[in-house]
Short mmCIF file of C-alpha atoms in Angstrom, two decimals:
data_model
loop_
_atom_site.label_atom_id
_atom_site.label_comp_id
_atom_site.label_asym_id
_atom_site.label_seq_id
_atom_site.Cartn_x
_atom_site.Cartn_y
_atom_site.Cartn_z
CA MET A 1483 -17.41 -21.97 -86.00
CA LYS A 1484 -14.58 -24.45 -85.69
CA THR A 1485 -12.11 -21.53 -85.88
CA ILE A 1486 -13.86 -19.72 -83.03
CA TYR A 1487 -13.77 -22.84 -80.85
CA SER A 1488 -10.08 -23.30 -81.64
CA PHE A 1489 -9.43 -19.69 -80.75
CA ILE A 1490 -11.29 -20.03 -77.43
CA ILE A 1491 -9.42 -23.22 -76.55
CA LEU A 1492 -6.10 -21.62 -77.44
CA PHE A 1493 -6.98 -18.54 -75.40
CA MET A 1494 -7.94 -20.64 -72.35
CA PHE A 1495 -4.76 -22.65 -72.76
CA SER A 1496 -2.63 -19.50 -72.85
CA LEU A 1497 -4.35 -18.19 -69.69
CA ALA A 1498 -3.70 -21.43 -67.89
CA ASN A 1499 -0.04 -21.15 -68.79
CA THR A 1500 0.37 -17.58 -67.64
CA SER A 1501 2.51 -17.79 -64.53
CA HIS A 1502 2.80 -14.83 -62.16
CA GLY A 1503 6.20 -14.25 -63.70
CA GLU A 1504 4.53 -13.03 -66.87
CA SER A 1505 1.80 -10.87 -65.37
CA LEU A 1506 3.32 -9.28 -62.32
CA PRO A 1507 1.66 -6.47 -60.39
CA ILE A 1508 3.00 -2.98 -60.86
CA LYS A 1509 6.53 -2.37 -59.51
CA ILE A 1510 7.26 -6.04 -58.96
CA ILE A 1511 10.38 -6.92 -60.92
CA PRO A 1512 11.47 -10.49 -61.65
CA LEU A 1513 15.07 -11.18 -60.65
CA ASP A 1514 17.64 -13.48 -62.19
CA LYS A 1515 17.20 -16.36 -59.71
CA SER A 1516 20.81 -16.12 -58.62
CA VAL A 1517 21.47 -17.58 -55.19
CA ALA A 1518 21.48 -14.93 -52.48
CA ALA A 1519 24.69 -14.69 -50.48
CA ASN A 1520 24.27 -15.70 -46.88
CA PHE A 1521 24.35 -12.98 -44.23
CA LYS A 1522 24.01 -12.70 -40.46
CA ILE A 1523 22.28 -9.89 -38.66
CA ASN A 1524 21.12 -9.06 -35.12
CA ASP A 1525 17.97 -7.46 -33.80
CA TYR A 1526 17.84 -4.88 -30.99
CA ASP A 1527 17.59 -7.65 -28.40
CA GLY A 1528 20.74 -9.32 -29.68
CA ASN A 1529 18.86 -12.17 -31.40
CA LYS A 1530 20.69 -13.40 -34.48
CA TYR A 1531 19.27 -14.21 -37.88
CA GLU A 1532 21.09 -15.97 -40.68
CA LEU A 1533 19.65 -16.09 -44.18
CA LYS A 1534 20.54 -19.75 -44.66
CA SER A 1535 18.32 -20.65 -41.70
CA SER A 1536 15.35 -19.81 -43.95
CA ARG A 1537 16.22 -22.45 -46.59
CA GLY A 1538 13.02 -24.29 -47.46
CA ARG A 1539 10.97 -21.16 -46.79
CA TRP A 1540 10.30 -17.97 -48.71
CA VAL A 1541 11.93 -14.83 -47.35
CA PHE A 1542 10.39 -11.37 -47.47
CA LEU A 1543 13.58 -9.33 -47.09
CA HIS A 1544 12.63 -5.72 -46.53
CA PHE A 1545 15.03 -2.75 -46.25
CA TRP A 1546 13.70 0.35 -44.53
CA ALA A 1547 14.56 3.44 -42.49
CA SER A 1548 12.41 5.56 -40.21
CA TRP A 1549 13.28 8.74 -42.09
CA CYS A 1550 11.84 7.52 -45.37
CA GLY A 1551 8.22 8.57 -45.91
CA PRO A 1552 7.09 5.56 -47.98
CA CYS A 1553 8.62 3.24 -45.33
CA ARG A 1554 6.53 4.92 -42.65
CA ARG A 1555 3.38 4.55 -44.71
CA GLU A 1556 4.03 0.92 -45.57
CA MET A 1557 4.85 -0.36 -42.07
CA PRO A 1558 1.23 -0.84 -40.90
CA LEU A 1559 0.53 -2.75 -44.13
CA LEU A 1560 3.54 -4.96 -43.52
CA TYR A 1561 2.30 -5.67 -40.05
CA LYS A 1562 -1.09 -6.76 -41.41
CA LEU A 1563 0.56 -8.83 -44.11
CA GLN A 1564 2.83 -10.57 -41.66
CA LYS A 1565 -0.17 -11.40 -39.46
CA GLN A 1566 -2.08 -12.69 -42.47
CA LEU A 1567 0.80 -14.95 -43.54
CA LYS A 1568 1.99 -16.05 -40.12
CA ASP A 1569 1.15 -19.72 -40.74
CA LYS A 1570 2.53 -19.75 -44.27
CA ASN A 1571 5.91 -20.82 -45.53
CA ILE A 1572 7.47 -17.36 -45.44
CA ASP A 1573 9.82 -15.51 -43.09
CA PHE A 1574 9.56 -11.74 -42.74
CA VAL A 1575 13.03 -10.29 -42.37
CA LEU A 1576 12.92 -6.54 -41.92
CA VAL A 1577 16.27 -4.79 -42.02
CA ASN A 1578 16.60 -1.26 -40.77
CA THR A 1579 19.30 0.68 -42.55
CA ALA A 1580 21.85 2.34 -40.29
CA GLU A 1581 19.74 3.62 -37.43
CA ASP A 1582 20.18 3.00 -33.73
CA GLU A 1583 18.02 0.80 -31.56
CA ASP A 1584 16.25 3.70 -29.83
CA THR A 1585 15.15 5.15 -33.16
CA ILE A 1586 13.93 1.78 -34.42
CA PHE A 1587 12.20 0.91 -31.19
CA GLU A 1588 10.48 4.28 -30.93
CA PHE A 1589 9.44 4.26 -34.57
CA LEU A 1590 8.06 0.73 -34.64
CA GLY A 1591 6.37 1.37 -31.30
CA SER A 1592 4.41 4.19 -32.86
CA VAL A 1593 3.42 2.56 -36.17
CA ALA A 1594 3.48 -1.21 -35.75
CA PRO A 1595 4.41 -2.27 -32.20
CA ASP A 1596 4.39 -6.01 -32.93
CA LEU A 1597 6.59 -5.76 -35.98
CA HIS A 1598 10.11 -6.99 -35.52
CA SER A 1599 13.18 -5.63 -37.29
CA TYR A 1600 16.84 -6.46 -37.56
CA MET A 1601 19.45 -3.74 -37.46
CA ASP A 1602 22.00 -3.11 -40.17
CA ILE A 1603 23.96 -0.93 -37.78
CA ASP A 1604 26.63 0.31 -40.18
CA GLY A 1605 24.51 0.08 -43.31
CA GLU A 1606 26.91 -2.52 -44.71
CA LEU A 1607 24.33 -5.20 -45.49
CA THR A 1608 22.23 -2.59 -47.29
CA GLU A 1609 25.28 -1.67 -49.36
CA VAL A 1610 25.71 -5.33 -50.35
CA TRP A 1611 22.07 -5.74 -51.38
CA GLN A 1612 21.90 -2.33 -53.05
CA PRO A 1613 18.17 -1.71 -52.83
CA ARG A 1614 17.22 0.85 -55.49
CA GLY A 1615 15.85 3.09 -52.78
CA LEU A 1616 14.10 2.68 -49.45
CA PRO A 1617 11.90 0.84 -48.88
CA THR A 1618 12.73 -2.13 -51.08
CA THR A 1619 11.66 -5.74 -50.67
CA PHE A 1620 13.44 -8.78 -52.09
CA PHE A 1621 11.66 -12.12 -52.31
CA ILE A 1622 13.97 -15.08 -51.87
CA ASP A 1623 12.55 -18.48 -52.70
CA PRO A 1624 12.92 -21.66 -50.60
CA LYS A 1625 16.00 -22.63 -52.64
CA GLY A 1626 17.67 -19.38 -51.61
CA ARG A 1627 17.30 -17.74 -55.03
CA LYS A 1628 16.49 -14.06 -55.55
CA ARG A 1629 13.13 -14.12 -57.31
CA TYR A 1630 11.43 -10.73 -57.14
CA LEU A 1631 12.06 -7.17 -56.21
CA ALA A 1632 9.29 -4.89 -54.96
CA LEU A 1633 10.02 -1.25 -55.65
CA GLY A 1634 9.07 1.16 -52.88
CA GLY A 1635 6.10 0.64 -50.60
CA ARG A 1636 3.48 -1.66 -52.14
CA PRO A 1637 -0.25 -1.96 -51.41
CA TRP A 1638 0.06 -5.59 -50.35
CA TYR A 1639 -3.68 -5.87 -49.58
CA LYS A 1640 -4.64 -5.35 -53.24
CA PRO A 1641 -5.86 -8.46 -55.10
CA GLU A 1642 -2.98 -8.51 -57.60
CA TYR A 1643 -0.35 -8.54 -54.83
CA GLN A 1644 -2.32 -11.07 -52.82
CA ALA A 1645 -2.53 -13.25 -55.93
CA LEU A 1646 1.23 -13.02 -56.41
CA LEU A 1647 1.90 -14.01 -52.80
CA GLU A 1648 -0.57 -16.89 -53.04
CA SER A 1649 0.95 -18.10 -56.24
CA MET A 1650 4.50 -17.87 -54.83
CA LEU A 1651 3.56 -19.75 -51.70
CA ALA A 1652 1.80 -22.41 -53.75
CA GLU A 1653 4.98 -23.22 -55.67
CA GLU A 1654 6.24 -26.70 -54.90
CA TYR A 1655 9.82 -27.28 -53.77
CA MET B 521 35.71 17.56 -97.30
CA ARG B 522 39.35 16.67 -96.90
CA ILE B 523 40.26 14.22 -94.18
CA THR B 524 42.12 16.84 -92.11
CA GLN B 525 39.09 19.14 -92.30
CA LYS B 526 36.87 16.25 -91.20
CA ILE B 527 39.11 15.57 -88.22
CA ALA B 528 39.21 19.27 -87.31
CA TYR B 529 35.41 19.46 -87.58
CA PHE B 530 35.02 16.39 -85.38
CA LEU B 531 37.47 17.74 -82.82
CA ALA B 532 35.71 21.10 -82.74
CA LEU B 533 32.38 19.35 -82.12
CA THR B 534 33.90 17.19 -79.41
CA VAL B 535 35.37 20.17 -77.63
CA CYS B 536 32.39 22.50 -77.97
CA LEU B 537 29.55 20.19 -77.08
CA PRO B 538 28.81 19.10 -73.57
CA THR B 539 29.55 15.47 -72.81
CA GLY B 540 27.14 12.70 -73.73
CA THR B 541 24.86 12.09 -76.62
CA PHE B 542 22.03 14.34 -75.57
CA ALA B 543 23.29 17.74 -76.57
CA SER B 544 23.79 16.85 -80.21
CA ASP B 545 20.57 14.91 -80.75
CA PRO B 546 18.15 16.80 -82.99
CA SER B 547 15.19 14.63 -81.95
CA MET B 548 15.46 15.68 -78.33
CA GLU B 549 12.44 17.39 -76.86
CA ILE B 550 13.48 20.69 -75.27
CA ILE B 551 11.34 21.80 -72.36
CA SER B 552 11.55 24.87 -70.18
CA ALA B 553 9.78 24.12 -66.90
CA LYS B 554 7.72 26.76 -65.17
CA GLY B 555 8.23 26.64 -61.43
CA ASN B 556 9.90 23.68 -59.82
CA ARG B 557 7.72 20.81 -61.00
CA TYR B 558 7.30 19.33 -64.41
CA GLU B 559 4.86 16.62 -65.36
CA HIS B 560 5.29 14.95 -68.74
CA LYS B 561 3.22 12.03 -69.92
CA LEU B 562 6.41 9.91 -69.84
CA PHE B 563 8.09 11.19 -66.68
CA ARG B 564 7.78 13.60 -63.77
CA LEU B 565 10.35 15.85 -62.14
CA ARG B 566 10.28 17.86 -58.96
CA ILE B 567 12.85 20.16 -57.40
CA ILE B 568 12.71 21.26 -53.76
CA THR B 569 15.29 23.52 -52.15
CA ARG B 570 16.07 22.89 -48.48
CA SER B 571 17.07 25.54 -45.99
CA PRO B 572 20.02 24.95 -43.61
CA ASN B 573 17.57 24.62 -40.71
CA GLN B 574 15.52 21.99 -42.54
CA ILE B 575 18.59 19.97 -43.42
CA ALA B 576 20.08 20.32 -39.95
CA ALA B 577 16.77 19.25 -38.38
CA PHE B 578 16.63 16.19 -40.61
CA TYR B 579 20.12 14.95 -39.79
CA GLU B 580 19.89 16.02 -36.12
CA ALA B 581 16.78 13.87 -35.79
CA ARG B 582 18.84 10.95 -37.11
CA GLY B 583 21.39 11.56 -34.35
CA PHE B 584 24.16 13.07 -36.50
CA PRO B 585 26.85 14.77 -34.38
CA GLU B 586 27.25 18.53 -34.32
CA ALA B 587 30.38 18.56 -36.47
CA ALA B 588 28.50 16.82 -39.29
CA ILE B 589 25.50 19.12 -38.87
CA ASN B 590 27.80 22.12 -39.23
CA GLU B 591 29.09 20.70 -42.50
CA VAL B 592 25.64 20.21 -44.02
CA ARG B 593 24.55 23.67 -42.87
CA LYS B 594 27.29 25.29 -44.99
CA VAL B 595 26.09 23.95 -48.33
CA CYS B 596 23.06 24.06 -50.57
CA PHE B 597 20.77 21.02 -50.65
CA ILE B 598 18.36 20.54 -53.51
CA THR B 599 16.07 17.54 -53.40
CA ILE B 600 15.18 15.98 -56.72
CA GLY B 601 12.24 13.68 -57.35
CA LEU B 602 12.19 11.79 -60.64
CA GLY B 603 9.52 9.34 -61.70
CA ASN B 604 8.95 7.19 -64.74
CA ASN B 605 5.37 7.51 -66.04
CA SER B 606 6.10 5.47 -69.15
CA SER B 607 5.81 1.77 -69.83
CA GLN B 608 9.50 1.55 -70.77
CA LYS B 609 12.72 1.95 -68.85
CA LEU B 610 13.86 5.48 -68.05
CA TYR B 611 17.62 5.97 -67.95
CA HIS B 612 18.85 8.47 -65.42
CA ASP B 613 22.45 9.63 -65.33
CA LEU B 614 23.46 12.70 -63.34
CA SER B 615 26.61 13.08 -65.42
CA GLN B 616 24.28 14.15 -68.25
CA TRP B 617 22.75 16.97 -66.22
CA GLN B 618 24.10 20.50 -66.16
CA PHE B 619 24.14 23.04 -63.38
CA SER B 620 25.01 26.65 -63.95
CA ASP B 621 24.65 30.15 -62.59
CA LYS B 622 25.25 33.50 -64.23
CA ASP B 623 29.01 32.94 -64.05
CA GLY B 624 29.06 29.55 -65.74
CA LEU B 625 28.97 25.89 -64.81
CA VAL B 626 28.55 24.97 -61.16
CA LYS B 627 29.99 21.74 -59.80
CA ARG B 628 28.13 19.56 -57.35
CA ILE B 629 29.86 18.39 -54.20
CA LEU B 630 30.21 14.73 -55.04
CA ARG B 631 30.20 11.57 -52.94
CA PRO B 632 34.02 11.08 -52.78
CA LYS B 633 34.41 14.56 -51.32
CA TRP B 634 31.82 13.82 -48.64
CA LYS B 635 33.43 10.48 -47.91
CA LYS B 636 36.75 12.24 -47.37
CA ARG B 637 35.19 14.90 -45.17
CA TRP B 638 33.29 12.35 -43.08
CA SER B 639 36.44 10.36 -42.67
CA GLU B 640 38.30 13.49 -41.47
CA LEU B 641 35.52 14.05 -38.95
CA ASP B 642 35.57 10.38 -37.99
CA LEU B 643 31.84 10.19 -38.61
CA GLU B 644 30.37 6.83 -37.64
CA LYS B 645 29.69 4.47 -40.53
CA ARG B 646 25.97 4.35 -39.82
CA PHE B 647 25.69 8.12 -40.31
CA GLN B 648 27.74 7.94 -43.48
CA SER B 649 25.41 5.24 -44.75
CA THR B 650 22.29 7.26 -43.96
CA PHE B 651 23.86 10.30 -45.60
CA ARG B 652 24.60 8.31 -48.77
CA TRP B 653 21.05 6.98 -48.93
CA THR B 654 19.69 10.51 -48.85
CA LEU B 655 21.64 11.49 -51.98
CA MET B 656 20.16 11.23 -55.46
CA PRO B 657 21.49 8.10 -57.22
CA GLU B 658 24.17 9.06 -59.74
CA LYS B 659 22.87 6.58 -62.27
CA LEU B 660 19.76 4.43 -62.29
CA ASP B 661 17.51 2.77 -64.82
CA PHE B 662 13.98 3.38 -63.61
CA TYR B 663 11.43 0.63 -64.17
CA PRO B 664 7.99 1.65 -65.47
CA GLN B 665 6.18 3.67 -62.81
CA GLU B 666 9.21 3.72 -60.53
CA GLY B 667 10.05 6.94 -58.72
CA GLU B 668 13.17 7.78 -56.75
CA GLY B 669 14.56 10.88 -55.19
CA GLY B 670 17.43 12.31 -53.27
CA ASN B 671 19.61 15.31 -52.64
CA LEU B 672 22.05 17.14 -54.86
CA ILE B 673 24.55 19.31 -53.00
CA PHE B 674 26.18 22.52 -54.19
CA PRO B 675 28.41 25.18 -52.70
CA ARG B 676 26.25 27.97 -51.29
CA THR B 677 26.89 30.99 -53.52
CA GLY B 678 23.70 33.03 -53.29
CA LYS B 679 23.36 32.97 -57.09
CA PRO B 680 20.27 31.37 -58.64
CA LEU B 681 20.94 28.09 -60.41
CA THR B 682 19.79 26.78 -63.74
CA ILE B 683 19.36 23.03 -63.73
CA THR B 684 19.22 21.25 -67.06
CA THR B 685 18.15 17.65 -66.78
CA HIS B 686 18.48 15.07 -69.50
CA ILE B 687 16.26 12.05 -69.59
CA ARG B 688 16.29 9.06 -71.90
CA ILE B 689 13.35 6.72 -72.15
CA GLY B 690 13.17 3.44 -74.03
CA GLU B 691 15.61 1.46 -76.09
CA GLY B 692 16.49 0.78 -79.72
CA ASP B 693 14.28 2.64 -82.19
CA LYS B 694 11.84 3.62 -79.44
CA ILE B 695 14.21 5.97 -77.64
CA SER B 696 12.93 9.38 -76.67
CA LEU B 697 15.20 12.10 -75.31
CA HIS B 698 14.05 15.00 -73.18
CA GLN B 699 15.82 18.04 -71.86
CA VAL B 700 14.05 19.90 -69.08
CA THR B 701 15.46 23.17 -67.81
CA PHE B 702 14.56 24.67 -64.46
CA LYS B 703 15.61 28.29 -64.06
CA ASP B 704 16.05 30.55 -61.06
CA ILE B 705 16.48 27.81 -58.51
CA GLN B 706 17.55 29.68 -55.44
CA CYS B 707 19.15 27.81 -52.57
CA ALA B 708 16.78 28.15 -49.65
CA ILE B 709 17.84 30.20 -46.65
CA ASP B 710 16.52 30.11 -43.12
CA ALA B 711 13.48 32.24 -42.29
CA GLU B 712 15.36 34.42 -39.78
CA GLN B 713 18.06 35.09 -42.39
CA GLU B 714 15.37 36.21 -44.80
CA LYS B 715 14.20 38.90 -42.39
CA THR B 716 17.70 40.17 -41.63
CA PRO B 717 19.02 42.72 -44.15
CA GLN B 718 22.22 41.33 -45.69
#
């Protein structure tokens, strides 16, 4: 009996110690926590964004293009996610890869009109970040470190992804 | 075996076998795919041929200029989809794949050649970037369940292609090697061309 109790206690203890880093949802890859290089980028209205301005906040850095099927499918989910997390400590930074403002404007207008994207006009920022394909999302933590990579479009509404986001946002800095 | 014989044997093997470790590995699973899709419990492969009109429409819709559209119309685009169904890493390396027709090996038109051509045409960087992102990655280690795709580009010869893919999954003593061959892959032509007697 004593052995069973010990086993249960050990099991509970191991569960309590399981961070999201050890039980990540499918296609979420932990990164090496290296500090992300700063970059500057503009949106189609000429507004500037600089990565270092998000220090102290999480960054959802998402590379996409209108011609990529999974990007098209994921956009409405991203819009919902952004709305859901609007009061949380996270910045959504969408980066369109090498398309012009008319294409971006027309595309977002048809799938997620309130979603905002920056423009990597020449595709140079995308080359630096080397997403494995499009879409790809990088999570950068409040210390500016690359923490996770999300491969392709993800079903962000599913409990396991929601749990990951919750757990990330609950981290103390 | 004398040392000179050993060296000669080794040299003969080196010369005769295709590059890489795949061709000589006896544990490799050899698969001949029927049609242009293959689903294995560890991976999935799909091959789609694109007609000049399809390719032109795709790049035209992205705003590519006419000179670039004319270039992509001349060649044969084959879109590859590769996915990792396993719980281990899948190692993809296009240099381990082989492309041939009835006359022998066929060479792909590689990225440096496109870069040169686009530079000659003074193609804007954004179009060059989009073009690069639509190509199949040359080398990529696929995470479990990851899938990626992209185009391979060949000269348009009219001869059916045989595509032999090589896939490695896992590491250490858990490696599995797979060779999947797709035969009779014909570069797609436009519908109006199909109707016109050649």
